[in-house]
Amino acid sequence: MGTWKKRTKAVHEGIRRSQYGEVSEAIFMTQGFVYDSAEAAEARFIQSGEDEFIYARYGNPTVAMFEDRIAALEGAEDAFATASGMAAVNGALTSLLRAGDHVVSARALFGSCHYILDEVLTRYGVEVTFVDGTDLTAWQEAIRPDTKAVFFESVSNPTLEVVDIKAVSKLAHAVGATVIVDNVFATPVFSDALAQGADVVVYSATKHIDGQGRALGGVILGTRDFIRGTVEPYMKHTGGSMSPFTAWLMLKGLETLDLRVRAQAGSAQVIAEALQADAQLTQVIYPGLPDHPQHALAVAQMGVGGTVLALDAGSQAAAFKLLNALEIITISNNLGDAKSIATHPATTTHQRLPEETKAELGITPGLLRISIGLEDPEDLLQDLRKAIGKA
Ligand SMILES: *Cc1c(COP(=O)(O)O)cnc(C)c1O
């Protein structure tokens, strides 16, 4: 299986067939497992063998299929599936860090990631330094000999800043720090984050991996040592594990992930170019456009601009008018979905940030995040153009 290409792994890797020889992966909707004897139960609690399960919070066959499949796709030794993307971000950071540790994080983060770094970790005595993730000098100045970890979104939500995984990893590894990358926007299809230097990759599977708006999920990927030695003990005792039903949804999502995100990224590129040419908007932000500040880096790192673009309508009133005039694109706050979704981050996903932080991050009153789905790109473009006209 090691020589298979990503698309083959996405369909076949990790499968565990029951005695019935089912084609589609079975949903082992069970929280527990029976033992042949009291001695067998004792033995399994001392040291469970491969494919020996104890309790669904610790592991489950359907969840293991998802973990093996996504680990193979990402090129990671192992994975731990979590109840949500935030359980993955929290699990990766909290299982590693202790009071007194120092972390350097990019400032441009999803609202809940910012909460974990800025409010949770600091509450337990972890020191966090925030930097402009696109500024390598800032990373260099902030990383200290005692820095334990660095954290960033490889493409930031929602401002689409691209962080140089290779360069930041080099700075971090020089002091022995662990590099944790929230890689949602790159998706396992476009990601080469581990080869580029990341030690740990985290996904919200809620986004492209499910891709059809059904379930929350997440995953932490890394070395077997890190996943089984550091992450698993923390996750299995604190309750953030993925449910078997969710794992099944995510497994089926992985089978079509490549087709979906390539189509979505292709449409996003076409739509971003067309809207930029219209020149009615203050700004079209998309890593696939040559005028994006990290365009060359985005292409080198992911090969494409991704499935999400951002528009600046100029003011909150104009942004709201635009949103309310959309007919195909829905107003919601997921991304990576088959349905195109428009979000006003300043009043929803990033509402809790202080005004000055929003300004610092470029989350302006007119900013709209547009996740491009699987609809016909011509229909989406027409929908956006009509709405922009009304705004
Ligand atoms: C959505 C998202 C998360 C959180 O994922 P959930 O599945 O909603 O918990 C974390 N990081 C980024 C970059 C996201 O876009």
Short mmCIF file of C-alpha atoms and ligand atoms in Angstrom, two decimals:
data_model
loop_
_atom_site.label_atom_id
_atom_site.label_comp_id
_atom_site.label_asym_id
_atom_site.label_seq_id
_atom_site.Cartn_x
_atom_site.Cartn_y
_atom_site.Cartn_z
CA MET A 1 0.00 0.00 0.00
CA GLY A 2 3.01 2.25 0.59
CA THR A 3 3.57 2.72 -3.15
CA TRP A 4 -0.05 3.58 -3.93
CA LYS A 5 -0.82 7.11 -5.10
CA LYS A 6 -3.02 9.35 -2.96
CA ARG A 7 -6.22 8.70 -4.93
CA THR A 8 -5.87 4.94 -4.54
CA LYS A 9 -5.13 5.24 -0.83
CA ALA A 10 -8.16 7.51 -0.41
CA VAL A 11 -10.41 4.67 -1.58
CA HIS A 12 -8.75 1.54 -0.17
CA GLU A 13 -6.34 2.29 2.66
CA GLY A 14 -7.13 1.14 6.17
CA ILE A 15 -10.11 -1.07 5.34
CA ARG A 16 -10.95 -3.72 7.96
CA ARG A 17 -13.52 -6.18 6.60
CA SER A 18 -15.75 -8.15 8.94
CA GLN A 19 -16.60 -11.83 8.45
CA TYR A 20 -19.34 -10.73 6.00
CA GLY A 21 -16.91 -9.31 3.45
CA GLU A 22 -18.84 -6.05 3.02
CA VAL A 23 -17.74 -3.71 0.20
CA SER A 24 -18.52 -0.45 1.97
CA GLU A 25 -16.81 0.07 5.32
CA ALA A 26 -18.85 -1.22 8.27
CA ILE A 27 -20.06 1.13 10.98
CA PHE A 28 -19.07 -0.49 14.27
CA MET A 29 -21.60 1.46 16.31
CA THR A 30 -20.49 0.07 19.64
CA GLN A 31 -18.95 1.80 22.64
CA GLY A 32 -17.49 -1.39 24.09
CA PHE A 33 -16.02 -4.79 23.18
CA VAL A 34 -16.42 -8.18 24.86
CA TYR A 35 -13.58 -10.34 26.14
CA ASP A 36 -13.43 -14.15 26.05
CA SER A 37 -12.38 -14.31 29.70
CA ALA A 38 -11.49 -12.18 32.70
CA GLU A 39 -7.84 -12.89 31.93
CA ALA A 40 -8.28 -11.65 28.36
CA ALA A 41 -9.84 -8.42 29.65
CA GLU A 42 -6.96 -7.90 32.06
CA ALA A 43 -4.41 -8.60 29.33
CA ARG A 44 -6.00 -6.14 26.93
CA PHE A 45 -5.96 -3.37 29.54
CA ILE A 46 -2.28 -4.02 30.18
CA GLN A 47 -1.33 -3.99 26.49
CA SER A 48 -3.89 -4.07 23.70
CA GLY A 49 -2.62 -5.60 20.48
CA GLU A 50 -3.22 -4.27 17.00
CA ASP A 51 -6.95 -4.28 16.24
CA GLU A 52 -7.84 -5.08 19.83
CA PHE A 53 -10.26 -2.49 21.13
CA ILE A 54 -11.42 -1.64 24.65
CA TYR A 55 -13.78 1.31 24.60
CA ALA A 56 -14.79 3.73 21.84
CA ARG A 57 -13.22 6.68 23.65
CA TYR A 58 -9.88 4.82 23.25
CA GLY A 59 -10.47 3.51 19.74
CA ASN A 60 -12.98 1.74 17.47
CA PRO A 61 -12.60 -0.24 14.23
CA THR A 62 -14.47 2.31 12.05
CA VAL A 63 -12.49 5.15 13.60
CA ALA A 64 -9.25 3.20 13.06
CA MET A 65 -10.12 2.82 9.37
CA PHE A 66 -10.48 6.59 9.07
CA GLU A 67 -7.24 7.20 11.01
CA ASP A 68 -5.25 4.80 8.85
CA ARG A 69 -6.70 6.17 5.62
CA ILE A 70 -6.03 9.83 6.37
CA ALA A 71 -2.57 9.06 7.80
CA ALA A 72 -1.71 7.34 4.52
CA LEU A 73 -3.02 10.29 2.50
CA GLU A 74 -1.06 12.82 4.53
CA GLY A 75 2.09 10.69 4.63
CA ALA A 76 1.98 10.55 8.44
CA GLU A 77 2.98 7.57 10.58
CA ASP A 78 -0.22 7.76 12.60
CA ALA A 79 -3.38 9.74 13.33
CA PHE A 80 -5.87 10.27 16.14
CA ALA A 81 -9.44 11.14 15.11
CA THR A 82 -11.28 13.70 17.22
CA ALA A 83 -14.83 14.88 17.82
CA SER A 84 -14.26 18.20 16.05
CA GLY A 85 -11.52 20.31 14.52
CA MET A 86 -11.23 22.23 17.76
CA ALA A 87 -10.79 19.00 19.75
CA ALA A 88 -7.87 18.31 17.41
CA VAL A 89 -6.30 21.77 17.81
CA ASN A 90 -6.79 21.65 21.60
CA GLY A 91 -5.56 18.05 21.83
CA ALA A 92 -2.40 18.65 19.81
CA LEU A 93 -1.44 21.70 21.89
CA THR A 94 -2.62 20.69 25.35
CA SER A 95 -1.24 17.15 25.24
CA LEU A 96 2.22 18.54 24.41
CA LEU A 97 2.45 21.65 26.59
CA ARG A 98 3.11 22.14 30.30
CA ALA A 99 3.01 25.19 32.57
CA GLY A 100 6.08 27.33 31.91
CA ASP A 101 6.36 26.36 28.24
CA HIS A 102 6.65 28.99 25.53
CA VAL A 103 4.67 28.92 22.26
CA VAL A 104 4.92 31.16 19.23
CA SER A 105 1.76 31.42 17.15
CA ALA A 106 0.69 33.26 14.05
CA ARG A 107 -1.80 35.99 14.92
CA ALA A 108 -4.19 35.37 12.02
CA LEU A 109 -6.23 32.44 13.32
CA PHE A 110 -9.74 31.02 13.29
CA GLY A 111 -11.61 32.55 16.26
CA SER A 112 -11.67 29.37 18.38
CA CYS A 113 -7.98 28.64 17.71
CA HIS A 114 -7.25 32.16 18.95
CA TYR A 115 -9.28 31.42 22.09
CA ILE A 116 -7.22 28.29 22.88
CA LEU A 117 -3.90 30.06 22.39
CA ASP A 118 -4.84 33.36 23.98
CA GLU A 119 -7.16 32.29 26.82
CA VAL A 120 -6.88 28.55 27.59
CA LEU A 121 -3.15 27.90 27.37
CA THR A 122 -2.23 31.14 29.14
CA ARG A 123 -4.64 30.25 31.97
CA TYR A 124 -2.50 27.18 32.66
CA GLY A 125 0.79 29.03 32.65
CA VAL A 126 1.86 28.63 29.03
CA GLU A 127 3.41 31.77 27.58
CA VAL A 128 2.21 32.61 24.07
CA THR A 129 3.83 35.10 21.70
CA PHE A 130 1.78 36.14 18.65
CA VAL A 131 3.49 37.17 15.43
CA ASP A 132 2.56 38.19 11.90
CA GLY A 133 2.69 34.72 10.34
CA THR A 134 3.86 36.03 6.98
CA ASP A 135 6.88 37.85 8.49
CA LEU A 136 9.86 35.47 8.84
CA THR A 137 11.87 38.08 10.77
CA ALA A 138 9.05 38.26 13.32
CA TRP A 139 9.10 34.45 13.72
CA GLN A 140 12.88 34.52 14.09
CA GLU A 141 12.73 37.22 16.77
CA ALA A 142 9.93 35.52 18.71
CA ILE A 143 11.32 31.95 18.72
CA ARG A 144 13.57 31.49 21.76
CA PRO A 145 15.90 28.70 22.83
CA ASP A 146 13.17 27.50 25.23
CA THR A 147 10.28 27.67 22.73
CA LYS A 148 8.42 24.37 22.91
CA ALA A 149 6.04 24.68 19.96
CA VAL A 150 5.00 26.90 17.09
CA PHE A 151 1.45 27.00 15.78
CA PHE A 152 -0.10 28.47 12.65
CA GLU A 153 -2.77 27.98 10.01
CA SER A 154 -0.93 27.26 6.74
CA VAL A 155 -3.58 29.45 5.09
CA SER A 156 -5.31 31.68 7.60
CA ASN A 157 -9.05 31.82 8.15
CA PRO A 158 -10.53 34.13 6.83
CA THR A 159 -7.87 36.50 5.48
CA LEU A 160 -6.04 33.82 3.44
CA GLU A 161 -2.53 34.72 4.53
CA VAL A 162 -0.12 31.94 3.56
CA VAL A 163 2.58 30.91 6.06
CA ASP A 164 5.85 29.44 4.79
CA ILE A 165 5.87 25.96 6.37
CA LYS A 166 9.42 25.19 5.26
CA ALA A 167 10.98 28.42 6.52
CA VAL A 168 9.12 28.58 9.85
CA SER A 169 9.83 24.87 10.51
CA LYS A 170 13.53 25.49 9.94
CA LEU A 171 13.54 28.30 12.53
CA ALA A 172 11.54 26.19 14.99
CA HIS A 173 13.63 23.06 14.56
CA ALA A 174 16.81 25.04 15.21
CA VAL A 175 15.64 25.29 18.85
CA GLY A 176 13.96 21.87 18.95
CA ALA A 177 10.40 23.23 18.92
CA THR A 178 7.48 21.16 17.61
CA VAL A 179 5.74 22.60 14.54
CA ILE A 180 1.94 22.22 14.64
CA VAL A 181 0.10 23.24 11.48
CA ASP A 182 -3.66 23.74 11.21
CA ASN A 183 -3.96 22.73 7.57
CA VAL A 184 -7.68 23.05 6.89
CA PHE A 185 -7.44 25.26 3.80
CA ALA A 186 -4.70 23.13 2.16
CA THR A 187 -6.71 19.89 2.54
CA PRO A 188 -4.89 16.50 2.51
CA VAL A 189 -5.07 16.64 -1.30
CA PHE A 190 -2.92 19.76 -1.75
CA SER A 191 -0.89 19.34 1.45
CA ASP A 192 2.73 18.34 1.61
CA ALA A 193 3.10 19.86 5.07
CA LEU A 194 4.99 17.01 6.75
CA ALA A 195 7.54 16.80 3.94
CA GLN A 196 7.84 20.59 4.10
CA GLY A 197 8.82 20.41 7.79
CA ALA A 198 5.68 20.28 9.93
CA ASP A 199 5.82 17.79 12.81
CA VAL A 200 2.10 17.70 13.50
CA VAL A 201 -0.78 18.41 11.11
CA VAL A 202 -4.30 19.11 12.32
CA TYR A 203 -7.52 19.13 10.28
CA SER A 204 -11.08 20.09 10.94
CA ALA A 205 -12.67 17.18 9.05
CA THR A 206 -15.93 19.15 9.27
CA LYS A 207 -14.74 21.15 6.28
CA HIS A 208 -13.54 19.51 3.04
CA ILE A 209 -13.15 15.96 4.39
CA ASP A 210 -16.85 15.59 5.12
CA GLY A 211 -17.50 18.19 2.46
CA GLN A 212 -21.26 17.84 2.64
CA GLY A 213 -22.08 19.67 5.84
CA ARG A 214 -23.11 16.63 7.87
CA ALA A 215 -20.83 16.17 10.84
CA LEU A 216 -18.18 17.73 13.03
CA GLY A 217 -14.85 15.93 13.14
CA GLY A 218 -11.13 16.42 13.32
CA VAL A 219 -7.82 14.62 13.22
CA ILE A 220 -4.28 15.00 14.57
CA LEU A 221 -1.49 13.54 12.42
CA GLY A 222 2.15 12.99 13.31
CA THR A 223 4.77 10.43 14.26
CA ARG A 224 3.62 7.21 15.95
CA ASP A 225 5.50 8.33 19.05
CA PHE A 226 3.68 11.64 19.23
CA ILE A 227 0.23 10.26 18.38
CA ARG A 228 0.32 7.18 20.62
CA GLY A 229 2.70 8.50 23.32
CA THR A 230 1.49 12.09 23.73
CA VAL A 231 -1.87 12.65 22.02
CA GLU A 232 -3.70 9.36 22.67
CA PRO A 233 -3.33 9.29 26.48
CA TYR A 234 -4.64 12.87 26.66
CA MET A 235 -7.50 12.38 24.19
CA LYS A 236 -8.70 9.03 25.45
CA HIS A 237 -8.96 10.28 29.03
CA THR A 238 -10.43 13.71 28.27
CA GLY A 239 -13.23 12.61 25.93
CA GLY A 240 -12.58 14.26 22.58
CA SER A 241 -12.70 11.09 20.47
CA MET A 242 -14.56 10.78 17.15
CA SER A 243 -17.79 8.77 17.03
CA PRO A 244 -17.86 5.63 14.81
CA PHE A 245 -20.72 7.06 12.74
CA THR A 246 -18.78 10.26 12.11
CA ALA A 247 -15.71 8.21 11.18
CA TRP A 248 -17.79 6.37 8.60
CA LEU A 249 -19.02 9.67 7.08
CA MET A 250 -15.44 10.94 6.97
CA LEU A 251 -14.16 7.68 5.40
CA LYS A 252 -16.70 8.03 2.61
CA GLY A 253 -15.73 11.71 2.35
CA LEU A 254 -12.08 10.79 1.80
CA GLU A 255 -13.07 8.60 -1.18
CA THR A 256 -14.31 11.63 -3.13
CA LEU A 257 -12.12 14.32 -1.55
CA ASP A 258 -9.68 14.58 -4.45
CA LEU A 259 -12.39 15.04 -7.08
CA ARG A 260 -14.30 17.53 -4.98
CA VAL A 261 -11.52 19.84 -3.87
CA ARG A 262 -9.87 19.93 -7.31
CA ALA A 263 -13.19 20.98 -8.84
CA GLN A 264 -13.80 23.52 -6.06
CA ALA A 265 -10.29 25.01 -6.32
CA GLY A 266 -10.63 25.17 -10.12
CA SER A 267 -13.91 27.07 -9.80
CA ALA A 268 -12.48 29.36 -7.11
CA GLN A 269 -9.60 30.30 -9.44
CA VAL A 270 -11.97 31.09 -12.35
CA ILE A 271 -14.33 33.10 -10.12
CA ALA A 272 -11.51 35.05 -8.40
CA GLU A 273 -10.01 36.01 -11.77
CA ALA A 274 -13.37 37.07 -13.21
CA LEU A 275 -14.33 39.14 -10.16
CA GLN A 276 -10.96 40.84 -10.05
CA ALA A 277 -11.36 41.80 -13.71
CA ASP A 278 -14.75 43.37 -12.88
CA ALA A 279 -12.91 45.87 -10.64
CA GLN A 280 -16.08 46.94 -8.81
CA LEU A 281 -14.95 45.47 -5.54
CA THR A 282 -12.47 47.07 -3.21
CA GLN A 283 -10.49 43.86 -3.12
CA VAL A 284 -10.53 40.21 -4.18
CA ILE A 285 -8.25 38.13 -1.93
CA TYR A 286 -7.28 34.73 -3.28
CA PRO A 287 -3.86 33.00 -3.03
CA GLY A 288 -4.26 31.84 -6.65
CA LEU A 289 -4.23 35.45 -7.95
CA PRO A 290 -0.81 36.81 -8.96
CA ASP A 291 -1.34 39.97 -6.88
CA HIS A 292 -1.81 38.00 -3.63
CA PRO A 293 1.19 38.88 -1.39
CA GLN A 294 2.11 35.18 -0.95
CA HIS A 295 1.02 33.96 -4.40
CA ALA A 296 4.36 32.35 -5.27
CA LEU A 297 4.53 30.67 -1.86
CA ALA A 298 0.95 29.38 -2.18
CA VAL A 299 1.74 27.83 -5.56
CA ALA A 300 4.99 26.30 -4.29
CA GLN A 301 3.38 24.98 -1.11
CA MET A 302 -0.02 23.76 -2.35
CA GLY A 303 0.04 23.94 -6.14
CA VAL A 304 -3.27 25.82 -6.15
CA GLY A 305 -5.00 28.79 -4.51
CA GLY A 306 -7.51 26.64 -2.62
CA THR A 307 -11.29 26.52 -2.41
CA VAL A 308 -11.91 29.74 -0.48
CA LEU A 309 -11.68 33.36 -1.57
CA ALA A 310 -12.43 36.62 0.21
CA LEU A 311 -14.00 39.82 -1.02
CA ASP A 312 -14.03 43.26 0.53
CA ALA A 313 -17.30 45.01 -0.20
CA GLY A 314 -16.03 48.21 1.42
CA SER A 315 -18.40 48.47 4.38
CA GLN A 316 -20.58 46.27 6.58
CA ALA A 317 -23.71 47.72 4.97
CA ALA A 318 -22.45 46.82 1.48
CA ALA A 319 -21.34 43.37 2.66
CA PHE A 320 -24.78 42.68 4.19
CA LYS A 321 -26.53 43.90 1.01
CA LEU A 322 -24.32 41.59 -1.04
CA LEU A 323 -25.04 38.61 1.23
CA ASN A 324 -28.78 39.25 1.23
CA ALA A 325 -28.84 39.47 -2.58
CA LEU A 326 -27.22 36.05 -3.12
CA GLU A 327 -29.57 33.40 -4.49
CA ILE A 328 -27.40 30.29 -4.89
CA ILE A 329 -24.63 30.92 -2.38
CA THR A 330 -25.98 30.42 1.14
CA ILE A 331 -25.24 32.55 4.17
CA SER A 332 -23.66 30.21 6.69
CA ASN A 333 -20.34 29.61 8.41
CA ASN A 334 -19.00 26.27 7.22
CA LEU A 335 -16.46 26.02 4.40
CA GLY A 336 -15.22 23.33 2.04
CA ASP A 337 -18.82 22.22 1.51
CA ALA A 338 -20.44 21.06 -1.75
CA LYS A 339 -22.74 24.05 -1.32
CA SER A 340 -21.09 27.44 -1.78
CA ILE A 341 -21.21 29.43 1.44
CA ALA A 342 -20.70 33.12 2.18
CA THR A 343 -19.69 34.32 5.65
CA HIS A 344 -19.28 37.77 7.19
CA PRO A 345 -16.44 37.00 9.66
CA ALA A 346 -16.53 40.32 11.54
CA THR A 347 -20.07 39.70 12.83
CA THR A 348 -20.03 35.88 13.04
CA THR A 349 -16.98 33.56 13.19
CA HIS A 350 -14.63 36.30 14.45
CA GLN A 351 -17.21 38.42 16.29
CA ARG A 352 -15.65 37.87 19.72
CA LEU A 353 -12.32 39.44 18.76
CA PRO A 354 -11.76 43.01 19.95
CA GLU A 355 -12.13 45.63 17.20
CA GLU A 356 -8.42 46.43 17.26
CA THR A 357 -7.51 42.73 16.78
CA LYS A 358 -9.93 42.51 13.86
CA ALA A 359 -8.33 45.57 12.30
CA GLU A 360 -4.85 44.14 12.89
CA LEU A 361 -5.88 40.87 11.21
CA GLY A 362 -7.51 42.53 8.22
CA ILE A 363 -11.00 41.39 9.24
CA THR A 364 -12.56 44.58 7.94
CA PRO A 365 -16.28 45.45 8.19
CA GLY A 366 -16.67 44.74 4.46
CA LEU A 367 -14.82 41.39 4.37
CA LEU A 368 -16.72 38.36 3.09
CA ARG A 369 -15.38 34.80 3.04
CA ILE A 370 -16.69 32.82 0.10
CA SER A 371 -16.25 29.06 0.12
CA ILE A 372 -16.68 27.78 -3.41
CA GLY A 373 -18.72 24.59 -3.72
CA LEU A 374 -19.51 22.11 -6.44
CA GLU A 375 -22.12 24.14 -8.33
CA ASP A 376 -21.43 25.24 -11.91
CA PRO A 377 -18.89 28.09 -11.64
CA GLU A 378 -20.79 30.15 -14.24
CA ASP A 379 -23.90 30.10 -12.05
CA LEU A 380 -21.85 31.09 -9.01
CA LEU A 381 -20.17 33.93 -10.88
CA GLN A 382 -23.52 35.22 -12.10
CA ASP A 383 -24.91 35.00 -8.55
CA LEU A 384 -21.95 36.97 -7.18
CA ARG A 385 -22.01 39.56 -9.97
CA LYS A 386 -25.72 40.19 -9.47
CA ALA A 387 -25.26 40.53 -5.70
CA ILE A 388 -22.25 42.81 -6.12
CA GLY A 389 -24.33 44.97 -8.46
CA LYS A 390 -27.02 45.33 -5.78
CA ALA A 391 -24.46 46.14 -3.08
C1 LIG B 1 -13.28 25.29 11.17
C2 LIG B 1 -11.89 25.41 11.58
C3 LIG B 1 -11.47 24.89 12.81
C4 LIG B 1 -12.43 24.24 13.78
O1 LIG B 1 -13.02 23.09 13.30
P1 LIG B 1 -14.41 22.49 13.89
O2 LIG B 1 -14.56 21.20 13.19
O3 LIG B 1 -15.47 23.49 13.59
O4 LIG B 1 -14.22 22.33 15.37
C5 LIG B 1 -10.14 25.02 13.14
N1 LIG B 1 -9.27 25.63 12.32
C6 LIG B 1 -9.64 26.15 11.13
C7 LIG B 1 -8.62 26.81 10.27
C8 LIG B 1 -10.96 26.06 10.72
O5 LIG B 1 -11.33 26.58 9.54
#
